[in-house]
Structure formats: C-alpha cells, structure tokens
Amino acid sequence: VEDAGLSKEGYGDFSDRVANAKLAITTPEECFNVFPGIAVGAEDFLGTKRFQTYYIVATKNWMNLGLETTLGWGNGRFSNPHSCGFFGGFAWFPFYRCTNPWIKGLSFAAEYDPIDYENSEKEPHPNARVKNLAINYGGKYKIADYLDFSISQIRGDAIAFAGSFTYNWGKTKG
C-alpha cells in the first residue's frame, strides 16, 4: 500500500499493522535460576506479515556473577546466511549486591542482531537501515528505583540516549 507521506517506497502503512505475542513457558526464577527460562514467540503473525518471525529463546541467570544471558533461534527476519537464525545477548550487573545506591544500578548489555536490513527480501527499501556492526551494546544507570538513564551504540551507526522516571503506585502507602 502506498503511503503519500513517505513515497511509493516508504514503509508507510506496513509499519504498524502487526500483532506480536510471546509466551513464557518457564521463567529463570521459576527454575530457581538453575535452569534457563524458555519462551516462544511470534512477530507480525497477523496483519501485513511483512516482518513475520517465529522464535524460541532461553534466558539463564547467573546470580553469583550478576549476569543474565539469552540465546535464541528464529526464522523469517532472523534467518540469513550469516546468522542461521541465531540471536542472543547478555546483561551484566556488576554491582547488584553492593549496598551503595550510587553504583548499585549500573549495568551493561550487548546483543547480536541477526536482521539483514539491507538485503532482506521482505523489507526492501531504498533507504534501508545502515548496519556496520551486528552487535548493539550499551550501559544503563538506575538511581533509587525511580530514574533510568541509558546510552547505547546501535548497528555501529548511531548512538541512542534514553531517560525515564518510574514509580510503583502499587507500593504507595496510604
């Protein structure tokens, strides 16, 4: 479907006509962090199906190291000759046991992005996303369970900054 605002080649109406679902079969916490949590999911299984992907993923927590690792396999957008459908990442919380609130919330993460944006048959676009690096990485700083700040390197092409304020209304007294 053409989008008058973006041109004939733009994603336009394809960009937001999707339905995604993820089902956690087990979580790492349910397995007492001994066995990984397992989930299956589908992206764009209803709608345009332009970005359709089905996947299975396992996440394991290594509590003594402050480390969370994820490894998954998917088809569709995730499968290309270089990745064979595999993806994964990790998050490291080096000071999670620390009592000092100023450094406790520091974490680092990295992920392997298997999507071949420039050579995908399902999402051809003259201005495809540039991907100089298949590894995305960054850091996050959480202060007092309320403020989150992050910085990351995306596809080896861009730097992203984010900030948010969170308040848990369910724990409010009174």
Short mmCIF file of C-alpha atoms in Angstrom, two decimals:
data_model
loop_
_atom_site.label_atom_id
_atom_site.label_comp_id
_atom_site.label_asym_id
_atom_site.label_seq_id
_atom_site.Cartn_x
_atom_site.Cartn_y
_atom_site.Cartn_z
CA VAL A 1 0.00 0.00 0.00
CA GLU A 2 1.47 3.34 -0.99
CA ASP A 3 1.89 5.98 1.65
CA ALA A 4 1.53 9.53 0.32
CA GLY A 5 3.55 10.88 3.23
CA LEU A 6 6.61 8.70 2.64
CA SER A 7 6.54 7.91 -1.11
CA LYS A 8 5.85 4.75 -3.03
CA GLU A 9 8.86 3.02 -1.46
CA GLY A 10 8.13 4.00 2.17
CA TYR A 11 7.09 1.53 4.84
CA GLY A 12 4.03 3.69 5.44
CA ASP A 13 1.01 1.53 6.15
CA PHE A 14 3.17 -1.58 6.59
CA SER A 15 4.96 -0.24 9.64
CA ASP A 16 2.25 -0.60 12.28
CA ARG A 17 -0.14 -3.29 11.08
CA VAL A 18 1.25 -6.13 13.16
CA ALA A 19 0.37 -8.41 16.05
CA ASN A 20 3.11 -9.87 18.25
CA ALA A 21 2.87 -12.47 21.03
CA LYS A 22 5.30 -14.09 23.43
CA LEU A 23 4.57 -16.99 25.79
CA ALA A 24 6.92 -17.72 28.67
CA ILE A 25 6.84 -21.48 29.22
CA THR A 26 9.09 -21.14 32.27
CA THR A 27 10.99 -18.23 33.78
CA PRO A 28 14.50 -18.41 35.23
CA GLU A 29 13.06 -17.56 38.64
CA GLU A 30 10.56 -20.45 38.46
CA CYS A 31 13.53 -22.77 37.84
CA PHE A 32 15.35 -21.28 40.88
CA ASN A 33 17.89 -19.80 38.43
CA VAL A 34 19.31 -23.30 37.92
CA PHE A 35 17.72 -23.93 34.53
CA PRO A 36 17.00 -21.34 31.86
CA GLY A 37 13.60 -19.86 31.26
CA ILE A 38 12.10 -20.81 27.91
CA ALA A 39 9.78 -18.69 25.76
CA VAL A 40 8.29 -18.95 22.29
CA GLY A 41 7.03 -16.04 20.28
CA ALA A 42 5.75 -14.70 17.02
CA GLU A 43 6.17 -11.28 15.48
CA ASP A 44 3.78 -9.95 12.85
CA PHE A 45 1.77 -13.18 12.74
CA LEU A 46 -1.36 -11.15 11.90
CA GLY A 47 -1.53 -8.11 9.70
CA THR A 48 0.84 -7.41 6.85
CA LYS A 49 3.16 -10.31 7.81
CA ARG A 50 5.90 -8.23 6.26
CA PHE A 51 8.17 -8.71 9.31
CA GLN A 52 6.91 -12.20 10.22
CA THR A 53 9.17 -14.19 12.54
CA TYR A 54 8.68 -17.14 14.87
CA TYR A 55 11.27 -17.80 17.56
CA ILE A 56 12.26 -19.77 20.64
CA VAL A 57 14.52 -18.27 23.28
CA ALA A 58 16.21 -19.37 26.51
CA THR A 59 17.35 -17.00 29.27
CA LYS A 60 19.64 -18.04 32.10
CA ASN A 61 20.54 -16.02 35.18
CA TRP A 62 23.97 -16.47 36.73
CA MET A 63 23.22 -14.84 40.08
CA ASN A 64 26.72 -15.20 41.55
CA LEU A 65 28.13 -13.25 38.57
CA GLY A 66 25.33 -10.70 38.24
CA LEU A 67 24.86 -11.92 34.66
CA GLU A 68 21.85 -12.72 32.50
CA THR A 69 22.38 -14.48 29.16
CA THR A 70 19.93 -15.13 26.34
CA LEU A 71 20.22 -17.35 23.30
CA GLY A 72 17.51 -17.88 20.72
CA TRP A 73 16.69 -19.12 17.26
CA GLY A 74 14.14 -17.72 14.85
CA ASN A 75 13.09 -17.83 11.24
CA GLY A 76 11.82 -15.05 8.97
CA ARG A 77 13.66 -11.79 9.68
CA PHE A 78 16.13 -13.58 11.96
CA SER A 79 17.36 -16.10 9.42
CA ASN A 80 20.04 -15.06 6.99
CA PRO A 81 23.13 -16.85 5.64
CA HIS A 82 25.36 -15.25 8.29
CA SER A 83 23.31 -15.99 11.43
CA CYS A 84 21.42 -19.19 10.53
CA GLY A 85 18.62 -17.74 12.66
CA PHE A 86 20.55 -17.46 15.93
CA PHE A 87 20.47 -14.37 18.13
CA GLY A 88 21.38 -13.58 21.71
CA GLY A 89 22.71 -11.19 24.25
CA PHE A 90 23.72 -10.58 27.81
CA ALA A 91 23.18 -8.10 30.62
CA TRP A 92 25.77 -7.66 33.37
CA PHE A 93 25.00 -6.00 36.71
CA PRO A 94 28.48 -5.80 38.28
CA PHE A 95 27.35 -4.04 41.48
CA TYR A 96 23.93 -5.60 42.07
CA ARG A 97 24.98 -6.88 45.53
CA CYS A 98 26.50 -3.55 46.51
CA THR A 99 24.76 -1.53 49.21
CA ASN A 100 25.93 1.80 47.79
CA PRO A 101 22.85 3.19 45.98
CA TRP A 102 25.02 5.35 43.67
CA ILE A 103 26.67 2.41 41.90
CA LYS A 104 24.24 -0.45 42.52
CA GLY A 105 22.10 0.46 39.49
CA LEU A 106 24.89 0.38 36.89
CA SER A 107 24.58 -2.29 34.18
CA PHE A 108 25.96 -3.14 30.76
CA ALA A 109 24.41 -5.08 27.90
CA ALA A 110 25.17 -6.33 24.41
CA GLU A 111 23.15 -8.19 21.81
CA TYR A 112 23.66 -9.80 18.44
CA ASP A 113 21.14 -8.50 15.88
CA PRO A 114 20.75 -11.08 13.07
CA ILE A 115 18.47 -8.96 10.86
CA ASP A 116 19.98 -8.19 7.45
CA TYR A 117 18.26 -4.84 6.86
CA GLU A 118 19.92 -4.05 3.55
CA ASN A 119 19.39 -7.41 1.82
CA SER A 120 16.03 -8.54 3.18
CA GLU A 121 13.50 -9.72 0.62
CA LYS A 122 10.56 -8.84 2.85
CA GLU A 123 11.57 -5.30 3.73
CA PRO A 124 13.29 -3.83 0.68
CA HIS A 125 13.70 -0.12 0.95
CA PRO A 126 15.97 2.30 -0.90
CA ASN A 127 17.00 3.86 2.42
CA ALA A 128 17.43 0.67 4.44
CA ARG A 129 18.90 0.95 7.91
CA VAL A 130 22.67 1.05 7.89
CA LYS A 131 24.25 -1.85 9.75
CA ASN A 132 28.00 -1.53 10.13
CA LEU A 133 28.08 -3.86 13.13
CA ALA A 134 25.80 -6.75 14.14
CA ILE A 135 26.47 -6.13 17.83
CA ASN A 136 24.48 -3.49 19.73
CA TYR A 137 25.86 -2.52 23.14
CA GLY A 138 25.37 -0.01 25.88
CA GLY A 139 25.10 0.91 29.51
CA LYS A 140 22.28 1.76 31.88
CA TYR A 141 22.26 3.65 35.16
CA LYS A 142 19.30 3.31 37.51
CA ILE A 143 19.04 5.64 40.50
CA ALA A 144 16.91 4.76 43.53
CA ASP A 145 14.38 2.64 41.57
CA TYR A 146 12.96 5.83 40.03
CA LEU A 147 15.29 7.21 37.36
CA ASP A 148 16.78 5.30 34.43
CA PHE A 149 19.38 6.63 32.03
CA SER A 150 20.93 4.70 29.17
CA ILE A 151 23.31 5.16 26.27
CA SER A 152 23.87 2.63 23.50
CA GLN A 153 25.55 2.06 20.17
CA ILE A 154 23.08 0.76 17.57
CA ARG A 155 24.15 -1.21 14.47
CA GLY A 156 27.55 0.50 14.59
CA ASP A 157 25.87 3.50 13.02
CA ALA A 158 24.06 5.51 15.70
CA ILE A 159 24.18 6.40 19.36
CA ALA A 160 20.96 6.40 21.36
CA PHE A 161 20.22 8.10 24.69
CA ALA A 162 17.19 7.46 26.87
CA GLY A 163 15.86 8.54 30.23
CA SER A 164 12.75 7.61 32.18
CA PHE A 165 11.03 8.08 35.51
CA THR A 166 9.26 5.10 37.11
CA TYR A 167 7.04 4.99 40.17
CA ASN A 168 5.34 1.85 41.51
CA TRP A 169 1.87 3.01 42.55
CA GLY A 170 1.15 -0.45 43.98
CA LYS A 171 3.67 0.11 46.77
CA THR A 172 2.35 3.54 47.77
CA LYS A 173 1.48 3.80 51.46
CA GLY A 174 -1.81 5.45 52.28
#
